[in-house]
Structures are given as C-alpha cells and as structure tokens.
Coordinates of N, CA and C in Angstrom, one line a residue:
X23 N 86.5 26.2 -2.4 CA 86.2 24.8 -2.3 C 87.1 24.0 -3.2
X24 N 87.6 22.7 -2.8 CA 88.8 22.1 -3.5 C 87.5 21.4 -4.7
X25 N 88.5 21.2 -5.7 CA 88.0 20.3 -6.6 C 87.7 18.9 -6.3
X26 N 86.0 18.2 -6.5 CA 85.4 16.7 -6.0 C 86.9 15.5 -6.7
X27 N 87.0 14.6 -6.1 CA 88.0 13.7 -6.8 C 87.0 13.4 -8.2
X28 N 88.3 12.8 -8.7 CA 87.8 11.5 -9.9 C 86.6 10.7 -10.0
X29 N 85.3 10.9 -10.9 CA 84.9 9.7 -10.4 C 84.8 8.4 -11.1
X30 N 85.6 8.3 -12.0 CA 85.7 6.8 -12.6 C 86.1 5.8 -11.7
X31 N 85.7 4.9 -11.7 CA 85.9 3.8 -10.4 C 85.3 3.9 -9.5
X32 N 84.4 5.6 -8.9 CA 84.4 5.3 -7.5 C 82.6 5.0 -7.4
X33 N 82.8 5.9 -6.6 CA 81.0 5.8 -5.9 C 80.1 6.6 -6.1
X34 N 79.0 6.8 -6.6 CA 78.3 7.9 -6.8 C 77.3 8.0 -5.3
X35 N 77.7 7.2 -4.6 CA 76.8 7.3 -3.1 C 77.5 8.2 -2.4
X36 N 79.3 8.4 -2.6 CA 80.1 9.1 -1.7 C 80.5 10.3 -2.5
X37 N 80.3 11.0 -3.2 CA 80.3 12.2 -4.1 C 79.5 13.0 -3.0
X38 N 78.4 12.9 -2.3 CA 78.0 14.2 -1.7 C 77.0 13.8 -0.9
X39 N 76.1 14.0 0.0 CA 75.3 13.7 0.7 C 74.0 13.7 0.3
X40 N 73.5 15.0 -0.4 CA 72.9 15.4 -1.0 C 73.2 15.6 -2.8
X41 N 72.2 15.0 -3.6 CA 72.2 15.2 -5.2 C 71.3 16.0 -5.7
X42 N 71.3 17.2 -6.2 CA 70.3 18.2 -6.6 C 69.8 17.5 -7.8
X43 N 68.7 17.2 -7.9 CA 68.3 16.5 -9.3 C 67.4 17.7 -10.2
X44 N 68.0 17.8 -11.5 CA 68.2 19.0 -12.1 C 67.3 18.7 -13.3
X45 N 66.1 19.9 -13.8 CA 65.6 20.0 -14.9 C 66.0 21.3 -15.6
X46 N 66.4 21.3 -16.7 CA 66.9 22.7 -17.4 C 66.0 22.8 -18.6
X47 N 65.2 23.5 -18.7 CA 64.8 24.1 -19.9 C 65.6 25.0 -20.9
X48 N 66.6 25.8 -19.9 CA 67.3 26.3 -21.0 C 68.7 26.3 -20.8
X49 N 69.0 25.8 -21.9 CA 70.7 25.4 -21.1 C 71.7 27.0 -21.5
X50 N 71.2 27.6 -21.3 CA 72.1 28.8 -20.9 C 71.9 29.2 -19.3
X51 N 71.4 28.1 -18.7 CA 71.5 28.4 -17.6 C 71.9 27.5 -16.4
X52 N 72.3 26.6 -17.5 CA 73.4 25.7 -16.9 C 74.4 25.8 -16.1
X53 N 75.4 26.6 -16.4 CA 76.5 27.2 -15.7 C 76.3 27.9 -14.6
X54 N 75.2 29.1 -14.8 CA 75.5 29.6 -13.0 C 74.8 29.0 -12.3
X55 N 73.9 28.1 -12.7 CA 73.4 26.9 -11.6 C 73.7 26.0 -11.2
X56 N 74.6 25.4 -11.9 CA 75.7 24.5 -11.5 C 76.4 25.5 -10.4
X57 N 77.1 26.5 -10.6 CA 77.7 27.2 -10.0 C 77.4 27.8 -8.4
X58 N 76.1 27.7 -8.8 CA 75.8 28.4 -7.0 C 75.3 27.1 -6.6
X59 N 75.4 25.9 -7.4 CA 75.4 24.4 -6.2 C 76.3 24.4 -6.0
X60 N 77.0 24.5 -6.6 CA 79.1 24.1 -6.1 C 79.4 24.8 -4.8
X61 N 78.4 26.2 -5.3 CA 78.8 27.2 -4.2 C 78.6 26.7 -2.7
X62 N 77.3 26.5 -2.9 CA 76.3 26.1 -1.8 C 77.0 25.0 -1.1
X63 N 78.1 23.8 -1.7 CA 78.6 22.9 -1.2 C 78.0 21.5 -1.9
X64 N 77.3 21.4 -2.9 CA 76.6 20.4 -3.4 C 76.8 20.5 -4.9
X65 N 78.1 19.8 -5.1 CA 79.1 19.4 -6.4 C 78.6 18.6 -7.2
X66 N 77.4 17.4 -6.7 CA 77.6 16.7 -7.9 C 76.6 16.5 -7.8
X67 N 75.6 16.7 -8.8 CA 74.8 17.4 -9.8 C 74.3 16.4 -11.1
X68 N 73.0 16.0 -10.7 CA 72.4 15.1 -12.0 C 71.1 15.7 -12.6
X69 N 71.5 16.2 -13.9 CA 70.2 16.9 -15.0 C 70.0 15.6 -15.6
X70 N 68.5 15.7 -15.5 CA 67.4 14.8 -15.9 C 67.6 15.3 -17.1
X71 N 67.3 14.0 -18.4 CA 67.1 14.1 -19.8 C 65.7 14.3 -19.8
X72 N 64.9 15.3 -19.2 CA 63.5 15.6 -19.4 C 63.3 16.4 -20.3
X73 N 64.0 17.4 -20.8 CA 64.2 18.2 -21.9 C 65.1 18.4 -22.8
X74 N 64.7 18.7 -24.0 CA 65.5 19.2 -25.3 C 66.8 19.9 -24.7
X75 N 66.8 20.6 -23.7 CA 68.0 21.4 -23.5 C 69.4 20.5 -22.2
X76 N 68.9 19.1 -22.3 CA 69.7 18.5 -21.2 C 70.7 18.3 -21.2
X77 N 71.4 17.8 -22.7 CA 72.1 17.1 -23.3 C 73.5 18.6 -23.3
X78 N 72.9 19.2 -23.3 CA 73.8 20.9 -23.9 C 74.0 21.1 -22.8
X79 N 72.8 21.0 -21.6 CA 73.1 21.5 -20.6 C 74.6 20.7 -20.0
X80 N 74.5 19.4 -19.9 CA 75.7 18.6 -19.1 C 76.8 18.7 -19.8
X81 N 76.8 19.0 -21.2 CA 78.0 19.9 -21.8 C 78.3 20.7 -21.5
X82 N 77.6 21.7 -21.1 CA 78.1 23.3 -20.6 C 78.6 23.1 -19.3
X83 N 78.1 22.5 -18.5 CA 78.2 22.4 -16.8 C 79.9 21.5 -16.9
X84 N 79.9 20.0 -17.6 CA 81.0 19.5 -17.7 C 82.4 20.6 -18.7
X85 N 82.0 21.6 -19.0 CA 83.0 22.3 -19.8 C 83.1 23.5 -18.9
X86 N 82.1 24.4 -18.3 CA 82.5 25.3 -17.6 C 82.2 25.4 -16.8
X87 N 82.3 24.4 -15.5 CA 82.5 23.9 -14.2 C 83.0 22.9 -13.5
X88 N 84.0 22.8 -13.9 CA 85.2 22.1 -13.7 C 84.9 21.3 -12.0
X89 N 84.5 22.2 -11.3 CA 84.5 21.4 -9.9 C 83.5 21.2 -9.7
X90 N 82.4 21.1 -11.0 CA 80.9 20.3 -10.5 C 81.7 18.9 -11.2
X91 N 80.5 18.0 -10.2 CA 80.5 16.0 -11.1 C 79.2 16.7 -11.4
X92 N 79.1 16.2 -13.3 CA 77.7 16.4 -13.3 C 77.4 14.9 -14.0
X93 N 75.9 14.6 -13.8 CA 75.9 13.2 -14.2 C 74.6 13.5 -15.2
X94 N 74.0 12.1 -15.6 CA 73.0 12.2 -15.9 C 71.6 11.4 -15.4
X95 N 70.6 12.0 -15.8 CA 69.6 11.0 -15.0 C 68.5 10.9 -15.6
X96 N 66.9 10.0 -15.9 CA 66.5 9.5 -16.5 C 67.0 8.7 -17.2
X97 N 68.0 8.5 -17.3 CA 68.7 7.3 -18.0 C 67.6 6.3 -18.6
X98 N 67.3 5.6 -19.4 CA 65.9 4.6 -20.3 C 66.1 3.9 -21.1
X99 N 67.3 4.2 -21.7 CA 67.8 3.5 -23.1 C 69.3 3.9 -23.3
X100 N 70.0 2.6 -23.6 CA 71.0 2.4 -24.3 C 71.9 3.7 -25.2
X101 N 70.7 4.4 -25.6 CA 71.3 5.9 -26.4 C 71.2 6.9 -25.8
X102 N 70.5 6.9 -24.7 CA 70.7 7.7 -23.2 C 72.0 7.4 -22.9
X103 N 72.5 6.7 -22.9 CA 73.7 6.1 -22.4 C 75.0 6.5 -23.0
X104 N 74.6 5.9 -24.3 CA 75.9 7.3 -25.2 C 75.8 8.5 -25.1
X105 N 74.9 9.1 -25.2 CA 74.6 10.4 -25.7 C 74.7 11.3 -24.4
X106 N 74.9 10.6 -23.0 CA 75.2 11.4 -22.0 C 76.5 11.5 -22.0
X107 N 76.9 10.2 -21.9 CA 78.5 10.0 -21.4 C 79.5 10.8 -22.8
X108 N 78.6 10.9 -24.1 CA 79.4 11.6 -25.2 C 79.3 13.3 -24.9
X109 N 78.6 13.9 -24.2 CA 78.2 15.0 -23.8 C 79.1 15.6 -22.6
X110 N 79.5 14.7 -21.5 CA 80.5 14.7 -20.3 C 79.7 14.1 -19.2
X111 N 78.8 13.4 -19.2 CA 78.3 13.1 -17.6 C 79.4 11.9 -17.3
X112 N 79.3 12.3 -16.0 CA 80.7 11.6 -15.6 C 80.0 10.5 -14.3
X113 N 78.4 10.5 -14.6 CA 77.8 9.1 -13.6 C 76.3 9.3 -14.3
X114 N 75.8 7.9 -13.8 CA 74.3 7.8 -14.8 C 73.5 7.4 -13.7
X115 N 71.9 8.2 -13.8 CA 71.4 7.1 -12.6 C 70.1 6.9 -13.4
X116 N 69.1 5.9 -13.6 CA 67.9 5.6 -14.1 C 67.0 5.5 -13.3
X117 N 65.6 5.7 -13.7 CA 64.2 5.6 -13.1 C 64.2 3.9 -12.4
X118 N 64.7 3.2 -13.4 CA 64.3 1.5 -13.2 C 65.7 1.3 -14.1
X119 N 65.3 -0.4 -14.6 CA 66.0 -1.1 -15.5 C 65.8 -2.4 -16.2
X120 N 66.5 -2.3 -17.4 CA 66.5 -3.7 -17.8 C 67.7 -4.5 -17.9
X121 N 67.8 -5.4 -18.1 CA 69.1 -5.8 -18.6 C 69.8 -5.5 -19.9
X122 N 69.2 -5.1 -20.7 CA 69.7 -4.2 -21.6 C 70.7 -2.7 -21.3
X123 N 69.4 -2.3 -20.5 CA 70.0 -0.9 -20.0 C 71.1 -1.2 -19.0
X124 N 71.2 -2.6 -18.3 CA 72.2 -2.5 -17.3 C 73.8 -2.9 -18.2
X125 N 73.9 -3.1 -19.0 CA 74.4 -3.8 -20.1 C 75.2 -2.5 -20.4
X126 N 74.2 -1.7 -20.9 CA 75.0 -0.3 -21.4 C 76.0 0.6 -20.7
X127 N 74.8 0.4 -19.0 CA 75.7 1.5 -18.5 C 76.7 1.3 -17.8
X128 N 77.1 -0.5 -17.9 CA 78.3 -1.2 -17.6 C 78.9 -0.7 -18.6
X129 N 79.2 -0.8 -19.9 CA 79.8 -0.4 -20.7 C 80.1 0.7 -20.8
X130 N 79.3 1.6 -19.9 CA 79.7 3.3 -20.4 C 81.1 3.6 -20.0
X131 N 81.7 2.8 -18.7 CA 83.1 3.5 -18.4 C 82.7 4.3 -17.2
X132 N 81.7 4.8 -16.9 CA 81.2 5.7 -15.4 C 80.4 4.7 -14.5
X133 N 80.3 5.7 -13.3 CA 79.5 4.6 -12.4 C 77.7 5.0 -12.8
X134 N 77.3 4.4 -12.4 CA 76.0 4.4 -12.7 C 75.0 3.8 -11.1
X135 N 73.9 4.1 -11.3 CA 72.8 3.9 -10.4 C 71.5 3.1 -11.1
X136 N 71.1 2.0 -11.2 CA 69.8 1.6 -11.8 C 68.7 1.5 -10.6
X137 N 67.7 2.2 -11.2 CA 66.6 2.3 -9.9 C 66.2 0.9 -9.6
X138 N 65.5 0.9 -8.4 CA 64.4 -0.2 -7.7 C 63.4 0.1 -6.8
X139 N 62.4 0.1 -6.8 CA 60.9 0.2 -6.2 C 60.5 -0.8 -5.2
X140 N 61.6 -2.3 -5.3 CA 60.9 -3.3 -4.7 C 61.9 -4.0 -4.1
X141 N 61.6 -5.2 -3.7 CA 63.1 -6.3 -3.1 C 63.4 -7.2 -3.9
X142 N 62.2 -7.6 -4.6 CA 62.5 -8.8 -6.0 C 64.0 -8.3 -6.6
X143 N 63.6 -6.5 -7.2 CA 63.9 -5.9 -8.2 C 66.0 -5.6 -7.2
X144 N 66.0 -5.7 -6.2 CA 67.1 -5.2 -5.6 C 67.9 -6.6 -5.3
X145 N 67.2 -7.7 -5.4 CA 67.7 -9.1 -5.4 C 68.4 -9.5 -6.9
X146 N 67.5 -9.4 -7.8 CA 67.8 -9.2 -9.1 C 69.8 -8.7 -9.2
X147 N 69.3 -7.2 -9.1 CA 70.8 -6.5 -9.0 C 72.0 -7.0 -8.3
X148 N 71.4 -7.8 -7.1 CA 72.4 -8.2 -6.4 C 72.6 -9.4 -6.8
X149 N 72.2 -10.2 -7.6 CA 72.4 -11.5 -8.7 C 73.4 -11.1 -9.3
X150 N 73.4 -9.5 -10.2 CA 74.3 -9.6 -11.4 C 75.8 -8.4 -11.0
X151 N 75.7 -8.5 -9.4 CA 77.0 -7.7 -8.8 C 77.0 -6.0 -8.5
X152 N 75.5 -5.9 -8.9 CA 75.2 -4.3 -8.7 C 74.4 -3.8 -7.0
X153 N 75.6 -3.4 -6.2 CA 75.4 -3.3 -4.5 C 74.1 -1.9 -4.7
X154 N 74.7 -0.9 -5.9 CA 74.4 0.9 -5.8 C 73.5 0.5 -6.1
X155 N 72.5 1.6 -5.9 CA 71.1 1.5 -6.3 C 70.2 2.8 -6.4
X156 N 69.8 3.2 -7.2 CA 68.7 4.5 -6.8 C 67.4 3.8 -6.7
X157 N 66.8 4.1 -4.9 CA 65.3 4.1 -5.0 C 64.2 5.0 -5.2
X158 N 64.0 4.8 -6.1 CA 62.4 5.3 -6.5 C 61.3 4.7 -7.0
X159 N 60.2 5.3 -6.9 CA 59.7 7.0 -6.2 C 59.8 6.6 -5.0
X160 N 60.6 7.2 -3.9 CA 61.1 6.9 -2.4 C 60.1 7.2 -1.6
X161 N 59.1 8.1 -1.4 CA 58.3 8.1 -0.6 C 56.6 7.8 -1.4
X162 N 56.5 7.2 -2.3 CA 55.4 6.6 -3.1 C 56.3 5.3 -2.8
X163 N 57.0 4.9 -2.7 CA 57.6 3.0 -2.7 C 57.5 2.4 -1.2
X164 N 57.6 4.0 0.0 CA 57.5 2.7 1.0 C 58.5 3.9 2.3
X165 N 59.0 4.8 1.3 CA 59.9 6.1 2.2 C 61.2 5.1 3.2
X166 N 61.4 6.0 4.1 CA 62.8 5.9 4.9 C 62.4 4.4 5.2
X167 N 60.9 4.1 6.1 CA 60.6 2.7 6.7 C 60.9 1.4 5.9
X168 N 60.7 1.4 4.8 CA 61.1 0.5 3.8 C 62.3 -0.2 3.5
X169 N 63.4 1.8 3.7 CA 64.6 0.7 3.2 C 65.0 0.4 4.4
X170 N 65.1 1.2 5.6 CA 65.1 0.6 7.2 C 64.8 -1.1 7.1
X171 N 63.9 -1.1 6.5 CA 63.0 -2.7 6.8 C 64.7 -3.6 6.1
X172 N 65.4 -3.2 4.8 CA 65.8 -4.5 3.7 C 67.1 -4.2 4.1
X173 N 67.7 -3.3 5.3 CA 68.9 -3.5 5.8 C 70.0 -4.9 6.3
X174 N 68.8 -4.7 7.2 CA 69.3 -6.6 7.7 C 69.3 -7.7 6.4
X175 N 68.2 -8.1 6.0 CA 68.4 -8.7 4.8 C 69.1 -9.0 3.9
X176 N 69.1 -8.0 3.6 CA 70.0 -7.3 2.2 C 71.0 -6.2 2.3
X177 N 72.1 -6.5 3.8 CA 73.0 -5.7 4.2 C 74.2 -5.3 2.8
X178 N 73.9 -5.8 1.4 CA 75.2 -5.6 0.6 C 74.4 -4.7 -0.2
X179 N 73.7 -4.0 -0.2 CA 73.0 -2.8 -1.0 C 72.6 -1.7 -0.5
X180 N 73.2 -0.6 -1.2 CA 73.0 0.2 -0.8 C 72.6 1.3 -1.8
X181 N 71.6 3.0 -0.9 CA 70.7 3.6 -1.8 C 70.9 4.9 -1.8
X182 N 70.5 5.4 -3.0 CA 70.3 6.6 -3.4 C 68.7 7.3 -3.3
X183 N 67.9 7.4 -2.2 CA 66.5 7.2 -2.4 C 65.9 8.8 -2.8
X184 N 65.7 8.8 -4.0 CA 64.9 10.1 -5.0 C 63.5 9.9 -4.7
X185 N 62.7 11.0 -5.0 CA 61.4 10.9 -5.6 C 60.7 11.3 -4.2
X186 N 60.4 12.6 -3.9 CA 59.6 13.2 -2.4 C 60.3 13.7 -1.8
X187 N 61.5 13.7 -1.6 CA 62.6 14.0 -0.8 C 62.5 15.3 -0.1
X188 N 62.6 16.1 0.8 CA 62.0 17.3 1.2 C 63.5 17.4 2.4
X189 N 63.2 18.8 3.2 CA 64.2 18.6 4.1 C 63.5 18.6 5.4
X190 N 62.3 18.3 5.2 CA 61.4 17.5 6.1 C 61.6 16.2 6.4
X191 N 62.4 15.4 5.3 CA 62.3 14.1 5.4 C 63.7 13.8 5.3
X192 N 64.8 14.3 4.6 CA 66.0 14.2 4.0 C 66.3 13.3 5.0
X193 N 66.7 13.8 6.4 CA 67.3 13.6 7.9 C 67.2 11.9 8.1
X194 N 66.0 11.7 7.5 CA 65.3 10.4 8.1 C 65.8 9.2 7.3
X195 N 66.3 9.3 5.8 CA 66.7 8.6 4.6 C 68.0 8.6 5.1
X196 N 68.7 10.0 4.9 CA 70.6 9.8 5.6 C 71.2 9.4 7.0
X197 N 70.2 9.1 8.0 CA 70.1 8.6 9.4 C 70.6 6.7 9.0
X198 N 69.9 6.4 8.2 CA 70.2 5.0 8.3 C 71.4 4.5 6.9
X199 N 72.1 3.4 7.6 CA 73.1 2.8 7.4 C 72.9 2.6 5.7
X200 N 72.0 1.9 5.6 CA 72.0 1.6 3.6 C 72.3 2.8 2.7
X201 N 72.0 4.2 3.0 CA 71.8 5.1 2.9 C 72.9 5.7 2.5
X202 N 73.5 6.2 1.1 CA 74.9 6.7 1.1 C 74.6 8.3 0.8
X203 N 73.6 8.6 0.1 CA 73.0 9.8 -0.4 C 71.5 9.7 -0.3
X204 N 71.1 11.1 -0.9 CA 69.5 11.7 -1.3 C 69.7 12.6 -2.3
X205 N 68.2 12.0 -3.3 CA 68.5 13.5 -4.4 C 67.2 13.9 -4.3
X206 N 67.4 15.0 -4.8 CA 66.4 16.0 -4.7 C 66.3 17.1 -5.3
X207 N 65.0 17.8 -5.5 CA 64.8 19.6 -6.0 C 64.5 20.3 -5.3
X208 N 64.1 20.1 -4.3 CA 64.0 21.4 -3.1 C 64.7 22.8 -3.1
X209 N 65.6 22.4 -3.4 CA 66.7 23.5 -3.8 C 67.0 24.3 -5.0
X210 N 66.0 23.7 -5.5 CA 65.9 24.6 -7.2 C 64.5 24.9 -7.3
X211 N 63.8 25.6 -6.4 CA 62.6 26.2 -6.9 C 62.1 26.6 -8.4
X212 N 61.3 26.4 -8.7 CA 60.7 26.9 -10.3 C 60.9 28.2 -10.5
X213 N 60.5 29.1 -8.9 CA 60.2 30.6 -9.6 C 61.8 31.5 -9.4
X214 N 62.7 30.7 -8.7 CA 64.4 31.0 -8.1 C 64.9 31.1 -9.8
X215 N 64.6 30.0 -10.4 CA 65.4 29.4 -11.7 C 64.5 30.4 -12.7
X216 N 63.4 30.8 -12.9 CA 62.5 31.4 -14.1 C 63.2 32.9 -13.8
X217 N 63.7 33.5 -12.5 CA 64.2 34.8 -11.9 C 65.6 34.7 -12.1
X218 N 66.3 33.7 -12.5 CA 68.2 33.5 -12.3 C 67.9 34.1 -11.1
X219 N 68.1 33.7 -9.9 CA 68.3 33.9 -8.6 C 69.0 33.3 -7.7
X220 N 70.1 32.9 -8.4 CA 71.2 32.0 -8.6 C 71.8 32.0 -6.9
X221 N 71.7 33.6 -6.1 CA 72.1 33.5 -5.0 C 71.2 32.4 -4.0
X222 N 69.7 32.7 -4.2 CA 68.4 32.0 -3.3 C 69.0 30.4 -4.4
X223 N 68.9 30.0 -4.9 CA 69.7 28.6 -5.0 C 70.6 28.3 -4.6
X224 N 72.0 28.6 -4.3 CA 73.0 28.5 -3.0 C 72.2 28.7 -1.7
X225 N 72.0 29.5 -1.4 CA 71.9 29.7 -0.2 C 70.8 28.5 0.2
X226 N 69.7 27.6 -0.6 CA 69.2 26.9 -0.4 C 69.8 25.3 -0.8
X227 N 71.1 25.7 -1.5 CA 71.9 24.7 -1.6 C 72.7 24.5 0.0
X228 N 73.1 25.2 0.5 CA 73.9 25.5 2.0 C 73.0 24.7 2.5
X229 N 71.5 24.9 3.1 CA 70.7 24.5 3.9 C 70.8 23.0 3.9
X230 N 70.4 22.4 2.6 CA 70.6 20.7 2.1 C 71.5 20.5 2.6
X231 N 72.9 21.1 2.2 CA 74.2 20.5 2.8 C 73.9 20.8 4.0
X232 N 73.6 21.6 5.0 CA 73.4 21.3 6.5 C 73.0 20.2 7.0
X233 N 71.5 19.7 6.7 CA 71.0 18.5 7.0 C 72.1 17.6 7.2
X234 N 72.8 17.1 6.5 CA 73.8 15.9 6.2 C 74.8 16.3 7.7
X235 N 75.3 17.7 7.9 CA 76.4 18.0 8.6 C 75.5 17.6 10.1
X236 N 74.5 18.1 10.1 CA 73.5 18.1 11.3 C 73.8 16.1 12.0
X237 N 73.8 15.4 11.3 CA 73.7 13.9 11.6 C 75.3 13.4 11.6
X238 N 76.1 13.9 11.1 CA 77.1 13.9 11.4 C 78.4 14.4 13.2
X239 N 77.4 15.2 13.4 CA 77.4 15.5 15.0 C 77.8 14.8 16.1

C-alpha cells in the first residue's frame, strides 16, 4: 500500500472514506493497530483523548507508522490542541465548538473538523469560513435524513458524520453528496483489542473499506 499524501493543507474528508475512531487504553498497542488498519486499507486514523494512554498512543502510531495519518479527536480545549499536534496528530476533529477552540485549531497548522448537531450551529461555521464539519451524535441528531435534508440549503458544507455509525448504516451517510467520510468503531471490537487479534481488526477493517468501494460502482 503506497504511502497517504501530505495532509497539511488538504482535507480530512478525502484521506479515506471511512475513519476508525480509536480508544486505546494501552498505548503499547498502538502500533499493531494502527497497523492492521493500514493493512485493512483504512490509513487515517483518529484516537480519541478518552484516556491517559492517548497522547503516547498518537506518538507511537505517528513514529512507527509512517503510512498511517493519525489525528486526534475529542478535541475540547485549546491544550488539546497543543498537546496533540505536539505529540504528531497530523488532523483534529472535536465533539462541538467554541470560538475559542475554533481559534486554536486554526492555529494548529493541521486541518481540523469542529462538530455540529444542528443548522444554527453549521450556519455559524459557515460565517467564519469553516465548509468541513464533523456531525455528531449522527444518528441521535437526525442520521443520514437530516443531512440529506441541509444539502440544498447549505450546499458549501460538508460532513464527517460520527456517532452510531454501523455498516448497517455507513452505505446510507457515503451515498449522499455532503458526505466526504464516516467515522466509526465497528471495526475495533472490545473483545478483538483486549485478545491483540490484530488480524480480526483488518480483516474487519477490509469490510468498512468495502462499503465505500460497493457505492463507488
């Protein structure tokens, strides 16, 4: 598998079709999980700051996985913000936002994603020149139908929609036009990762990247 381009400057909607959204409890297990996503076809890669071990983790993954993009996500604050991009995440995406936090992750030097739940909240963004967007919670906010609905409208934005994501539903989110990606865990089971079963995570990484190739047809 060739190495993902650069992503300073670009897009974090066009890095992959699918985003594995990643919790690590122990960052020694960083690397072959990054590894059997790369494998699987699904490069770029956002560990949630949900744990003590996240920060090490996107260090290890940005140091010895070279052809993962790994990003970060929970994003909340301003020192989220350094403390990823000081680590190697090379894109940021947040739950929501403020102007504060939009402030920072302008300044980080990477692309970034600030969430939205609503259309106030996606009007806002598109006030201060921000098209990218992560929606969440995606199927608690309103699912595929929703952003279907703010296309027409609001044809200069576009989504990252997290939160429910299944490969039950994936199909239905990357079908429509606003739509650049989906993130998700489906593909990192709890009991695959507590076993290192590093193969049953590729091979469940392959599947996700199918869906995408399936609509492409």
């Amino acid at each position: 598998m060739t190495s993902p381009a650069p992503v300073s400057g670009a897009s974090v909607l066009d890095l992959a079709p699918v985003v594995p959204v990643v919790v690590v409890e122990d960052a020694a297990d960083a690397v072959p999980l990054a590894r059997a996503l790369v494998a699987g076809g699904l490069p770029a890669i956002e560990v949630t700051l949900r744990t003590p071990a996240a920060l090490d983790a996107i260090r290890a993954i940005a140091d010895g996985v070279p052809e993962a993009v790994v990003g970060a996500g929970t994003i909340i604050s301003p020192a989220n913000v350094a403390d990823s991009v000081a680590a190697g995440a090379r894109f940021l995406v947040s739950p929501g936002w403020t102007d504060a936090l939009l402030v920072a992750m302008r300044g980080s030097g990477v692309p970034f994603l600030p969430g939205v739940s609503t259309t106030s909240e996606v009007v806002a963004l598109l006030e201060r020149g921000v098209t990218e967007m992560k929606f969440f919670p995606a199927e608690a906010a309103g699912g595929a139908a929703y952003l279907k609905s703010l296309a027409s409208p609001l044809p200069q934005a576009r989504f990252c929609p997290t939160g429910g994501i299944s490969p039950a539903n994936a199909g239905s989110y990357l079908a429509l036009k606003n739509v650049g990606c989906v993130g998700g865990s489906w593909m990192l089971p709890g009991d695959a990762i507590a076993a290192k079963d590093w193969g049953r995570v590729e091979s469940l990484a392959r599947e996700a990247c199918a869906i995408a190739g399936e609509l492409s047809r």
